[in-house]
Amino acid sequence: MSSSIKKIVKEFYNSNFYKSPEDVKNYLHPEAELFWNSSAGFNKMNFQDILELSTEMSKSFHSLRAEISHLLRDKDEVSIRLTYHVKTVENPDEEIPMAHFMAIWKIKDNKLFKGYQISQPADETPENLSSFMATNF
């Protein structure tokens, strides 16, 4: 097991996975599964589903930036807490917070293998956004 599995997770969330199928292939295990609870409900996704989602995201977002507030490791699992900020295709000059995420990833063969993720629409109040400010880790 790599000693930098935190780096793998961090790099994935900071990558251009939403524009690059190669990034998805580089970071996700071919047998990857994601169990995702969002404001829209529960969704279980496999590697192909995640690849298709990233392709759909590229049609909506001019840019996608992760602001990571927490990144923690426990054995072969990494937890990450972040806010995604986006510039939409319709309005590429304005970056807005899109959603808050918390995920736990099990790493296998130095790739994201099994993920448990929750998300909700971003709350743009200053107090809430400051709780997601990036810290040094």
PDB file of C-alpha atoms in Angstrom:
ATOM      1  CA  MET A   1       0.000   0.000   0.000  1.00  0.00           C
ATOM      2  CA  SER A   2       1.336   3.384  -0.963  1.00  0.00           C
ATOM      3  CA  SER A   3       2.222   5.723   1.868  1.00  0.00           C
ATOM      4  CA  SER A   4       0.602   8.550  -0.086  1.00  0.00           C
ATOM      5  CA  ILE A   5      -2.971   7.347  -0.446  1.00  0.00           C
ATOM      6  CA  LYS A   6      -4.090  10.746   0.845  1.00  0.00           C
ATOM      7  CA  LYS A   7      -2.307  12.229  -2.149  1.00  0.00           C
ATOM      8  CA  ILE A   8      -4.203   9.925  -4.533  1.00  0.00           C
ATOM      9  CA  VAL A   9      -7.589  11.057  -3.170  1.00  0.00           C
ATOM     10  CA  LYS A  10      -6.570  14.717  -3.092  1.00  0.00           C
ATOM     11  CA  GLU A  11      -5.249  14.587  -6.645  1.00  0.00           C
ATOM     12  CA  PHE A  12      -8.434  12.930  -7.912  1.00  0.00           C
ATOM     13  CA  TYR A  13     -10.703  15.610  -6.446  1.00  0.00           C
ATOM     14  CA  ASN A  14      -8.367  18.329  -7.778  1.00  0.00           C
ATOM     15  CA  SER A  15      -8.071  16.708 -11.218  1.00  0.00           C
ATOM     16  CA  ASN A  16      -9.969  17.511 -14.381  1.00  0.00           C
ATOM     17  CA  PHE A  17     -11.862  14.203 -14.120  1.00  0.00           C
ATOM     18  CA  TYR A  18     -15.001  16.018 -15.275  1.00  0.00           C
ATOM     19  CA  LYS A  19     -13.304  16.851 -18.585  1.00  0.00           C
ATOM     20  CA  SER A  20     -10.884  13.956 -18.917  1.00  0.00           C
ATOM     21  CA  PRO A  21     -11.939  10.301 -19.041  1.00  0.00           C
ATOM     22  CA  GLU A  22      -8.225   9.488 -18.701  1.00  0.00           C
ATOM     23  CA  ASP A  23      -8.189  11.080 -15.234  1.00  0.00           C
ATOM     24  CA  VAL A  24     -11.116   8.882 -14.201  1.00  0.00           C
ATOM     25  CA  LYS A  25      -9.221   5.836 -15.483  1.00  0.00           C
ATOM     26  CA  ASN A  26      -5.989   6.938 -13.757  1.00  0.00           C
ATOM     27  CA  TYR A  27      -7.558   7.388 -10.320  1.00  0.00           C
ATOM     28  CA  LEU A  28     -10.482   4.944 -10.121  1.00  0.00           C
ATOM     29  CA  HIS A  29     -10.078   1.203  -9.843  1.00  0.00           C
ATOM     30  CA  PRO A  30     -11.827  -0.624 -12.733  1.00  0.00           C
ATOM     31  CA  GLU A  31     -14.069  -2.325 -10.132  1.00  0.00           C
ATOM     32  CA  ALA A  32     -14.796   0.937  -8.287  1.00  0.00           C
ATOM     33  CA  GLU A  33     -18.109   1.432  -6.524  1.00  0.00           C
ATOM     34  CA  LEU A  34     -19.510   4.650  -5.106  1.00  0.00           C
ATOM     35  CA  PHE A  35     -22.389   4.692  -2.638  1.00  0.00           C
ATOM     36  CA  TRP A  36     -23.665   8.288  -2.797  1.00  0.00           C
ATOM     37  CA  ASN A  37     -26.310   9.908  -0.612  1.00  0.00           C
ATOM     38  CA  SER A  38     -27.278  13.336  -1.921  1.00  0.00           C
ATOM     39  CA  SER A  39     -30.173  15.744  -1.614  1.00  0.00           C
ATOM     40  CA  ALA A  40     -31.637  13.901  -4.638  1.00  0.00           C
ATOM     41  CA  GLY A  41     -31.486  10.529  -2.852  1.00  0.00           C
ATOM     42  CA  PHE A  42     -29.276   7.439  -2.887  1.00  0.00           C
ATOM     43  CA  ASN A  43     -27.276   6.340  -5.903  1.00  0.00           C
ATOM     44  CA  LYS A  44     -24.949   3.348  -6.275  1.00  0.00           C
ATOM     45  CA  MET A  45     -22.452   3.875  -9.074  1.00  0.00           C
ATOM     46  CA  ASN A  46     -19.822   1.666 -10.667  1.00  0.00           C
ATOM     47  CA  PHE A  47     -16.769   2.697 -12.702  1.00  0.00           C
ATOM     48  CA  GLN A  48     -18.763   3.112 -15.929  1.00  0.00           C
ATOM     49  CA  ASP A  49     -21.460   5.179 -14.173  1.00  0.00           C
ATOM     50  CA  ILE A  50     -18.813   7.529 -12.762  1.00  0.00           C
ATOM     51  CA  LEU A  51     -17.179   7.838 -16.171  1.00  0.00           C
ATOM     52  CA  GLU A  52     -20.552   8.721 -17.743  1.00  0.00           C
ATOM     53  CA  LEU A  53     -21.293  11.232 -14.964  1.00  0.00           C
ATOM     54  CA  SER A  54     -17.969  12.972 -15.581  1.00  0.00           C
ATOM     55  CA  THR A  55     -18.806  13.223 -19.293  1.00  0.00           C
ATOM     56  CA  GLU A  56     -22.171  14.823 -18.452  1.00  0.00           C
ATOM     57  CA  MET A  57     -20.495  17.246 -16.036  1.00  0.00           C
ATOM     58  CA  SER A  58     -18.161  18.453 -18.785  1.00  0.00           C
ATOM     59  CA  LYS A  59     -21.222  19.665 -20.704  1.00  0.00           C
ATOM     60  CA  SER A  60     -22.340  21.894 -17.814  1.00  0.00           C
ATOM     61  CA  PHE A  61     -19.163  23.194 -16.200  1.00  0.00           C
ATOM     62  CA  HIS A  62     -16.529  25.464 -17.651  1.00  0.00           C
ATOM     63  CA  SER A  63     -14.446  24.814 -14.525  1.00  0.00           C
ATOM     64  CA  LEU A  64     -14.729  22.830 -11.309  1.00  0.00           C
ATOM     65  CA  ARG A  65     -12.519  23.632  -8.319  1.00  0.00           C
ATOM     66  CA  ALA A  66     -12.323  21.624  -5.101  1.00  0.00           C
ATOM     67  CA  GLU A  67     -11.700  23.493  -1.870  1.00  0.00           C
ATOM     68  CA  ILE A  68     -10.638  20.759   0.532  1.00  0.00           C
ATOM     69  CA  SER A  69     -11.018  21.421   4.244  1.00  0.00           C
ATOM     70  CA  HIS A  70     -10.186  17.975   5.642  1.00  0.00           C
ATOM     71  CA  LEU A  71      -8.157  15.015   4.412  1.00  0.00           C
ATOM     72  CA  LEU A  72      -7.634  12.159   6.879  1.00  0.00           C
ATOM     73  CA  ARG A  73      -6.168   8.670   6.581  1.00  0.00           C
ATOM     74  CA  ASP A  74      -6.934   5.531   8.557  1.00  0.00           C
ATOM     75  CA  LYS A  75      -5.118   2.422   7.258  1.00  0.00           C
ATOM     76  CA  ASP A  76      -6.264   1.912   3.645  1.00  0.00           C
ATOM     77  CA  GLU A  77      -9.084   4.472   3.803  1.00  0.00           C
ATOM     78  CA  VAL A  78      -9.067   8.223   3.235  1.00  0.00           C
ATOM     79  CA  SER A  79     -11.773  10.696   4.264  1.00  0.00           C
ATOM     80  CA  ILE A  80     -12.161  13.991   2.431  1.00  0.00           C
ATOM     81  CA  ARG A  81     -14.419  16.991   3.083  1.00  0.00           C
ATOM     82  CA  LEU A  82     -14.713  19.681   0.435  1.00  0.00           C
ATOM     83  CA  THR A  83     -16.759  22.236  -1.410  1.00  0.00           C
ATOM     84  CA  TYR A  84     -16.889  22.256  -5.182  1.00  0.00           C
ATOM     85  CA  HIS A  85     -16.909  25.680  -6.794  1.00  0.00           C
ATOM     86  CA  VAL A  86     -17.985  25.878 -10.432  1.00  0.00           C
ATOM     87  CA  LYS A  87     -18.078  28.168 -13.402  1.00  0.00           C
ATOM     88  CA  THR A  88     -20.936  27.105 -15.606  1.00  0.00           C
ATOM     89  CA  VAL A  89     -20.896  27.014 -19.387  1.00  0.00           C
ATOM     90  CA  GLU A  90     -23.665  29.633 -19.321  1.00  0.00           C
ATOM     91  CA  ASN A  91     -21.704  31.954 -17.013  1.00  0.00           C
ATOM     92  CA  PRO A  92     -17.947  31.226 -17.246  1.00  0.00           C
ATOM     93  CA  ASP A  93     -16.975  34.525 -15.583  1.00  0.00           C
ATOM     94  CA  GLU A  94     -18.586  33.837 -12.191  1.00  0.00           C
ATOM     95  CA  GLU A  95     -17.450  31.097  -9.820  1.00  0.00           C
ATOM     96  CA  ILE A  96     -20.085  29.897  -7.367  1.00  0.00           C
ATOM     97  CA  PRO A  97     -20.079  27.237  -4.633  1.00  0.00           C
ATOM     98  CA  MET A  98     -22.056  24.272  -5.976  1.00  0.00           C
ATOM     99  CA  ALA A  99     -22.077  21.589  -3.259  1.00  0.00           C
ATOM    100  CA  HIS A 100     -20.448  20.336  -0.076  1.00  0.00           C
ATOM    101  CA  PHE A 101     -19.101  16.774  -0.044  1.00  0.00           C
ATOM    102  CA  MET A 102     -17.838  14.309   2.517  1.00  0.00           C
ATOM    103  CA  ALA A 103     -16.425  11.024   1.244  1.00  0.00           C
ATOM    104  CA  ILE A 104     -14.601   8.002   2.582  1.00  0.00           C
ATOM    105  CA  TRP A 105     -12.601   6.012   0.034  1.00  0.00           C
ATOM    106  CA  LYS A 106     -11.060   2.569   0.412  1.00  0.00           C
ATOM    107  CA  ILE A 107      -7.930   2.363  -1.727  1.00  0.00           C
ATOM    108  CA  LYS A 108      -6.958  -0.774  -3.646  1.00  0.00           C
ATOM    109  CA  ASP A 109      -3.975  -1.067  -6.010  1.00  0.00           C
ATOM    110  CA  ASN A 110      -3.304   2.671  -5.422  1.00  0.00           C
ATOM    111  CA  LYS A 111      -6.715   3.594  -6.866  1.00  0.00           C
ATOM    112  CA  LEU A 112     -10.051   4.672  -5.429  1.00  0.00           C
ATOM    113  CA  PHE A 113     -11.933   1.414  -4.986  1.00  0.00           C
ATOM    114  CA  LYS A 114     -14.959   1.746  -2.710  1.00  0.00           C
ATOM    115  CA  GLY A 115     -16.429   5.128  -1.826  1.00  0.00           C
ATOM    116  CA  TYR A 116     -19.110   6.312   0.567  1.00  0.00           C
ATOM    117  CA  GLN A 117     -20.113   9.888  -0.189  1.00  0.00           C
ATOM    118  CA  ILE A 118     -22.670  12.388   1.016  1.00  0.00           C
ATOM    119  CA  SER A 119     -23.377  15.753  -0.548  1.00  0.00           C
ATOM    120  CA  GLN A 120     -25.739  18.660  -0.290  1.00  0.00           C
ATOM    121  CA  PRO A 121     -26.156  21.940  -2.130  1.00  0.00           C
ATOM    122  CA  ALA A 122     -23.733  24.595  -0.955  1.00  0.00           C
ATOM    123  CA  ASP A 123     -24.940  26.962   1.723  1.00  0.00           C
ATOM    124  CA  GLU A 124     -23.432  30.291   0.723  1.00  0.00           C
ATOM    125  CA  THR A 125     -23.602  31.953   4.131  1.00  0.00           C
ATOM    126  CA  PRO A 126     -20.189  33.294   5.206  1.00  0.00           C
ATOM    127  CA  GLU A 127     -20.131  31.256   8.430  1.00  0.00           C
ATOM    128  CA  ASN A 128     -20.852  28.007   6.577  1.00  0.00           C
ATOM    129  CA  LEU A 129     -18.396  28.642   3.749  1.00  0.00           C
ATOM    130  CA  SER A 130     -15.655  29.545   6.233  1.00  0.00           C
ATOM    131  CA  SER A 131     -16.112  26.122   7.860  1.00  0.00           C
ATOM    132  CA  PHE A 132     -15.028  24.594   4.542  1.00  0.00           C
ATOM    133  CA  MET A 133     -11.936  26.757   4.142  1.00  0.00           C
ATOM    134  CA  ALA A 134      -8.893  24.760   3.180  1.00  0.00           C
ATOM    135  CA  THR A 135      -6.489  23.826   5.943  1.00  0.00           C
ATOM    136  CA  ASN A 136      -2.965  22.535   5.729  1.00  0.00           C
ATOM    137  CA  PHE A 137      -2.806  18.761   5.879  1.00  0.00           C
TER     138      PHE A 137
END
